[in-house]
mmCIF file of C-alpha atoms in Angstrom:
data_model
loop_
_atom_site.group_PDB
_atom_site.id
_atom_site.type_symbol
_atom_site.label_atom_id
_atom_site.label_comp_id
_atom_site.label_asym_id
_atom_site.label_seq_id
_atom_site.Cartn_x
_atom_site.Cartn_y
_atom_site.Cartn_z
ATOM 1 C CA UNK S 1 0.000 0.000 0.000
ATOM 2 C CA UNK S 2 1.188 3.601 -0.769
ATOM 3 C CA UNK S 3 1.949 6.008 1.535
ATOM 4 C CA UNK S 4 -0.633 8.920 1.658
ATOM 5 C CA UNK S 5 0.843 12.517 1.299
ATOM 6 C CA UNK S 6 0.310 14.409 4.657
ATOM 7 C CA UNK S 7 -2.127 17.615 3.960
ATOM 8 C CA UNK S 8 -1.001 21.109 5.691
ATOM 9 C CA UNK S 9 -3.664 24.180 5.574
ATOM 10 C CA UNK S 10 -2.369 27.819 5.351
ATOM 11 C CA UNK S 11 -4.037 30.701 5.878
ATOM 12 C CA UNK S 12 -1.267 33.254 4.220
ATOM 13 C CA UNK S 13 -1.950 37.230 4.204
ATOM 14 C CA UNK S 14 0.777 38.543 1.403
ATOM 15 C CA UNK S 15 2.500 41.854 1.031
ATOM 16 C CA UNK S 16 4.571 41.760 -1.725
ATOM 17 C CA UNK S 17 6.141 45.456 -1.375
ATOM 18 C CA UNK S 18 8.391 44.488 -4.618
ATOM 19 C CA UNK S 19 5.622 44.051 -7.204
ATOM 20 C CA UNK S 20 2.888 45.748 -5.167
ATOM 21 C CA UNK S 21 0.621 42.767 -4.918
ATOM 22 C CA UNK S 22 -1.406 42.191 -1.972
ATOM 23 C CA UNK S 23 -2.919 38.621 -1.500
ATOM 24 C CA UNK S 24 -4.748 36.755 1.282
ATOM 25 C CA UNK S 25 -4.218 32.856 0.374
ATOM 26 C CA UNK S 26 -6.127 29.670 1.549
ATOM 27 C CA UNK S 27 -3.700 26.860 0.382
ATOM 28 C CA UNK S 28 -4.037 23.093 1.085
ATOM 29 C CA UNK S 29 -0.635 21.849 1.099
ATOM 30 C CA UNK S 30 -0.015 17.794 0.219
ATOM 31 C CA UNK S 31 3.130 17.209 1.362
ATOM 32 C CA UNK S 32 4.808 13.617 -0.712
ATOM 33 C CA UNK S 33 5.987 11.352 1.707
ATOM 34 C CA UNK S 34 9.387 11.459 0.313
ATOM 35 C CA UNK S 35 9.208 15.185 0.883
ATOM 36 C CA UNK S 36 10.884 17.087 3.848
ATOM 37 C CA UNK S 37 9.002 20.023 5.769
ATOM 38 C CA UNK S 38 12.090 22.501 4.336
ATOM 39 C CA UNK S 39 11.160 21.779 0.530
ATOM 40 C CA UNK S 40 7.838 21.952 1.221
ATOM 41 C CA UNK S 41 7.497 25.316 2.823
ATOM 42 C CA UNK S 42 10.208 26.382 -0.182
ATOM 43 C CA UNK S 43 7.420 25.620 -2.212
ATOM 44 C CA UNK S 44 4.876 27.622 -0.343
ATOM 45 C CA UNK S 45 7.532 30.434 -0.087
ATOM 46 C CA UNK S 46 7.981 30.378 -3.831
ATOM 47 C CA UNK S 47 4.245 30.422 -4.457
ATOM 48 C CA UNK S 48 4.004 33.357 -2.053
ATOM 49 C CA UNK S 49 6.870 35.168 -4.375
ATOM 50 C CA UNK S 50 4.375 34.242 -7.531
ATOM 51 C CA UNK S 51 0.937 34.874 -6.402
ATOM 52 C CA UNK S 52 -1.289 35.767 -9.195
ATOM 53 C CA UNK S 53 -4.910 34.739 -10.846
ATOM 54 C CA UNK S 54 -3.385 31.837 -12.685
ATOM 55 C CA UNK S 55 -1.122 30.202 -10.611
ATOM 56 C CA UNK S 56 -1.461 26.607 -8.676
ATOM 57 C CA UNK S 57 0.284 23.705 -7.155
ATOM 58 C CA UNK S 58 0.500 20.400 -9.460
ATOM 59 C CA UNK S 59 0.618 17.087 -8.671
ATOM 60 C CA UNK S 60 4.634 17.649 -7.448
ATOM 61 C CA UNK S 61 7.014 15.344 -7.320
ATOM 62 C CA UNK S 62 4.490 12.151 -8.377
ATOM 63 C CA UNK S 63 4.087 13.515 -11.643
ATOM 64 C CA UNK S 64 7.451 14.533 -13.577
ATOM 65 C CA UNK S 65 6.509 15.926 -16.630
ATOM 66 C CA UNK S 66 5.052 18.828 -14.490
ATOM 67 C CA UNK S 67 6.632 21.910 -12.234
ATOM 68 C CA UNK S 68 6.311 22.673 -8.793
ATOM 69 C CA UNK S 69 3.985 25.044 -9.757
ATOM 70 C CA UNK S 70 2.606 26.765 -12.469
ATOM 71 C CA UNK S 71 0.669 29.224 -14.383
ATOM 72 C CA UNK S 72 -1.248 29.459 -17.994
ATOM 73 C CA UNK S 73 -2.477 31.473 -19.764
ATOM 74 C CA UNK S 74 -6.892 31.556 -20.923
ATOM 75 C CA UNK S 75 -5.459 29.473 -23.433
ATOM 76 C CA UNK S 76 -4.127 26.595 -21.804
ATOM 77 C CA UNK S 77 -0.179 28.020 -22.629
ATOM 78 C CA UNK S 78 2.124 27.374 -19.676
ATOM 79 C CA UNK S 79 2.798 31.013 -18.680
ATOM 80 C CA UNK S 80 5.012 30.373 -15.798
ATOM 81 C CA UNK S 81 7.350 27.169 -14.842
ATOM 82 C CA UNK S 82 8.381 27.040 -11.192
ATOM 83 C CA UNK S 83 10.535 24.114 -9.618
ATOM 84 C CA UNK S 84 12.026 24.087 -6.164
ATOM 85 C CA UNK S 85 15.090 22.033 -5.496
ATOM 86 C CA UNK S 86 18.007 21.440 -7.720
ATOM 87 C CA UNK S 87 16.582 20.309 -10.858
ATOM 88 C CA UNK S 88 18.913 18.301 -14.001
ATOM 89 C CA UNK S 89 19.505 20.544 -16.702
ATOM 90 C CA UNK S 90 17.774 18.663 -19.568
ATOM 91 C CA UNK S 91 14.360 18.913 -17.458
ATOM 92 C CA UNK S 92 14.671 22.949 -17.075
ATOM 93 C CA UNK S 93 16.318 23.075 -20.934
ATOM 94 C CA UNK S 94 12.684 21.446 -21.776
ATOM 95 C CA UNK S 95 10.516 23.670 -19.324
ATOM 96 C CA UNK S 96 11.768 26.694 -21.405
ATOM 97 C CA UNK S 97 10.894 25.546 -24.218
ATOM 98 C CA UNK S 98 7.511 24.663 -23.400
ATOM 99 C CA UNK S 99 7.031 28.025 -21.036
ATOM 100 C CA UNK S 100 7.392 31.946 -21.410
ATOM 101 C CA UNK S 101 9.450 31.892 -18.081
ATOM 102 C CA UNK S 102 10.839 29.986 -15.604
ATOM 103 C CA UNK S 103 11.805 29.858 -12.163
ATOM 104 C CA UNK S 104 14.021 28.238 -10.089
ATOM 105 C CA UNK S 105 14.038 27.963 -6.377
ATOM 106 C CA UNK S 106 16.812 25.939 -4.698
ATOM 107 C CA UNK S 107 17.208 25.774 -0.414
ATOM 108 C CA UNK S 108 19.755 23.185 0.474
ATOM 109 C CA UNK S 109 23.088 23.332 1.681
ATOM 110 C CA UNK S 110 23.685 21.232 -1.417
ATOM 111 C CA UNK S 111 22.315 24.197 -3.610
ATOM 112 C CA UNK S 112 25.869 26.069 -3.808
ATOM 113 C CA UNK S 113 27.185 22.965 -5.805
ATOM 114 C CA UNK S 114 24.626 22.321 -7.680
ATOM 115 C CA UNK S 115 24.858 25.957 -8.966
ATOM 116 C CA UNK S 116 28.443 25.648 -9.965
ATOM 117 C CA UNK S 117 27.737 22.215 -11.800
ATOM 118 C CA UNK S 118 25.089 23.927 -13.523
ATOM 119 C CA UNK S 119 25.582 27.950 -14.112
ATOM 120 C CA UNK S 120 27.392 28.241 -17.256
ATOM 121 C CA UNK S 121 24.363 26.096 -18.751
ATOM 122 C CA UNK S 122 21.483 27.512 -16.989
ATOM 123 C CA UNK S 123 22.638 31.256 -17.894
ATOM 124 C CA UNK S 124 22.656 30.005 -21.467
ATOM 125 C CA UNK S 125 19.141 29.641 -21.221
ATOM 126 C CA UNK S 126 17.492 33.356 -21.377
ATOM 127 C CA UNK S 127 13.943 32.718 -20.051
ATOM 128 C CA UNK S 128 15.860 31.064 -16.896
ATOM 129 C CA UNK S 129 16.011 32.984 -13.435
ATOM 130 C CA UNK S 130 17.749 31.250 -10.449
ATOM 131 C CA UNK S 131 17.190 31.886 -6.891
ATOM 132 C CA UNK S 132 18.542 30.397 -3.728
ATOM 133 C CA UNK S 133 16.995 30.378 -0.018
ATOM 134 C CA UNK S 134 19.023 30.780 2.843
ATOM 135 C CA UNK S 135 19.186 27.526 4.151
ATOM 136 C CA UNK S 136 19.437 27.854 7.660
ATOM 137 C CA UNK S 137 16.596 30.366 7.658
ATOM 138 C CA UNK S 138 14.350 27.847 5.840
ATOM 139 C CA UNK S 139 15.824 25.514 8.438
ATOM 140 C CA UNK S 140 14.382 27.398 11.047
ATOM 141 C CA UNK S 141 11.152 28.031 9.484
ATOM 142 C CA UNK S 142 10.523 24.336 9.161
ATOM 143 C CA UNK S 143 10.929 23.657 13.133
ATOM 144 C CA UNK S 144 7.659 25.597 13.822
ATOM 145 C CA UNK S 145 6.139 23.817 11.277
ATOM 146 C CA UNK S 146 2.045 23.018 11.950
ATOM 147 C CA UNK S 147 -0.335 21.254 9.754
ATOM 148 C CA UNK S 148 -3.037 24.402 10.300
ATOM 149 C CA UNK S 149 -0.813 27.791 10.024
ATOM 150 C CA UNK S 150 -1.923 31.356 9.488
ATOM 151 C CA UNK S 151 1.116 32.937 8.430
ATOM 152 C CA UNK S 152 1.804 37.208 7.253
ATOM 153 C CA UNK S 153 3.993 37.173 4.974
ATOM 154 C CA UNK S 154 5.979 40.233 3.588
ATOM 155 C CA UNK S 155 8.159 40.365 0.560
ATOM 156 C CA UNK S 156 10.490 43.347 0.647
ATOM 157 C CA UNK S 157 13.530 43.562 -1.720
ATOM 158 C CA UNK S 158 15.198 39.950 -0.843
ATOM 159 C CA UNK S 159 13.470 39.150 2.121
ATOM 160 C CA UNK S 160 11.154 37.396 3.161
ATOM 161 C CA UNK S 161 9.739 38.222 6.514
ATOM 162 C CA UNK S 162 6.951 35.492 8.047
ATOM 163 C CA UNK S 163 5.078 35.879 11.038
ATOM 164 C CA UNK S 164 3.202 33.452 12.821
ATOM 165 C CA UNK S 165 2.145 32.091 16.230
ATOM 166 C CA UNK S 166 5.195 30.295 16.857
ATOM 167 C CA UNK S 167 7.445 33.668 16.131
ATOM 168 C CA UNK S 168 8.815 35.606 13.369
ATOM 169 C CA UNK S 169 11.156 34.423 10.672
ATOM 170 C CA UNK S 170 13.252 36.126 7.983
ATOM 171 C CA UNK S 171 14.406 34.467 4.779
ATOM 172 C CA UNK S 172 16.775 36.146 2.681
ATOM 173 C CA UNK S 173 17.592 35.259 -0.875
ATOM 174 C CA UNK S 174 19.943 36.212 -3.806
ATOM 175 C CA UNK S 175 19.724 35.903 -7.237
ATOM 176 C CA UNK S 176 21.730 33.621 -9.186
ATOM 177 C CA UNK S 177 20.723 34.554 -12.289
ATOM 178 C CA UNK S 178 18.065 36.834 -14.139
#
């Protein structure tokens, strides 16, 4: 028998003082069972940095041929191609040719390598933007964890700041490339 994914509810009110977006979010979560809490909430935090009409979860890591998350156009066109982790070249080579722009999120300590194994390739690709996490601050973030969260979240230059019950968190990232 499979293992079920476990389900996490967030109630997320975004300021995004970089795009001037304002959001309030009610996302249901599944988290894969070979998923940790750290990608996860990278996902979340990357959704958070995307909000717009159009854009949703996908199946995740059960179904390859998709993203992280997403967004299309009213005519089924994949707008927006968002992956967290450190995905193999080939796979993001494809996503740009089959989306107007995508996204890369990466949050492990692992991430710097994988960035120098991959950067002269990845900057070759011009639709391609590359952005890493601060590890220890998603590290942090993933201790106060809940399965039923309302979270603030503001977005201001390349921060992240969260609040929530538990206390307040800042993650910072940096570009890799744009």
């Amino acid at each position: 028998m499979a293992l079920k994914p476990t389900i996490y509810k967030f109630r997320i009110a975004v300021t995004d003082l970089n795009r001037d977006h304002y959001d309030n979010l009610n996302l249901t979560v599944a988290q894969h069972p070979s998923e940790n809490n750290k990608r996860m909430l990278a996902r979340v935090l990357a959704f958070c940095l995307n909000t717009g009409s159009s854009i949703a979860f996908t199946k995740g890591l059960s179904t390859v041929e998709e993203p992280d998350i997403w967004s299309h156009t009213l005519d089924n066109h994949i707008q927006l191609w968002i992956d967290v982790g450190e995905p193999d070249f080939e796979r993001i080579k494809k996503a740009s040719h089959k989306s107007e722009q995508v996204k890369i999120y990466t949050f492990n300590a692992k991430s710097d390598v994988w960035w120098q194994q991959n950067q002269s390739q990845l900057t070759s690709l011009s639709k391609v933007e590359v952005y890493q996490f601060e590890h220890d601050s998603i590290e942090q973030l993933a201790q106060n964890l809940s399965r039923g969260m309302d979270l603030s979240v503001m977005v201001s230059e390349q921060s992240i700041f969260v609040d929530m019950d538990s206390g307040s968190f800042e993650i910072g990232w940096k570009t890799l490339h744009e």
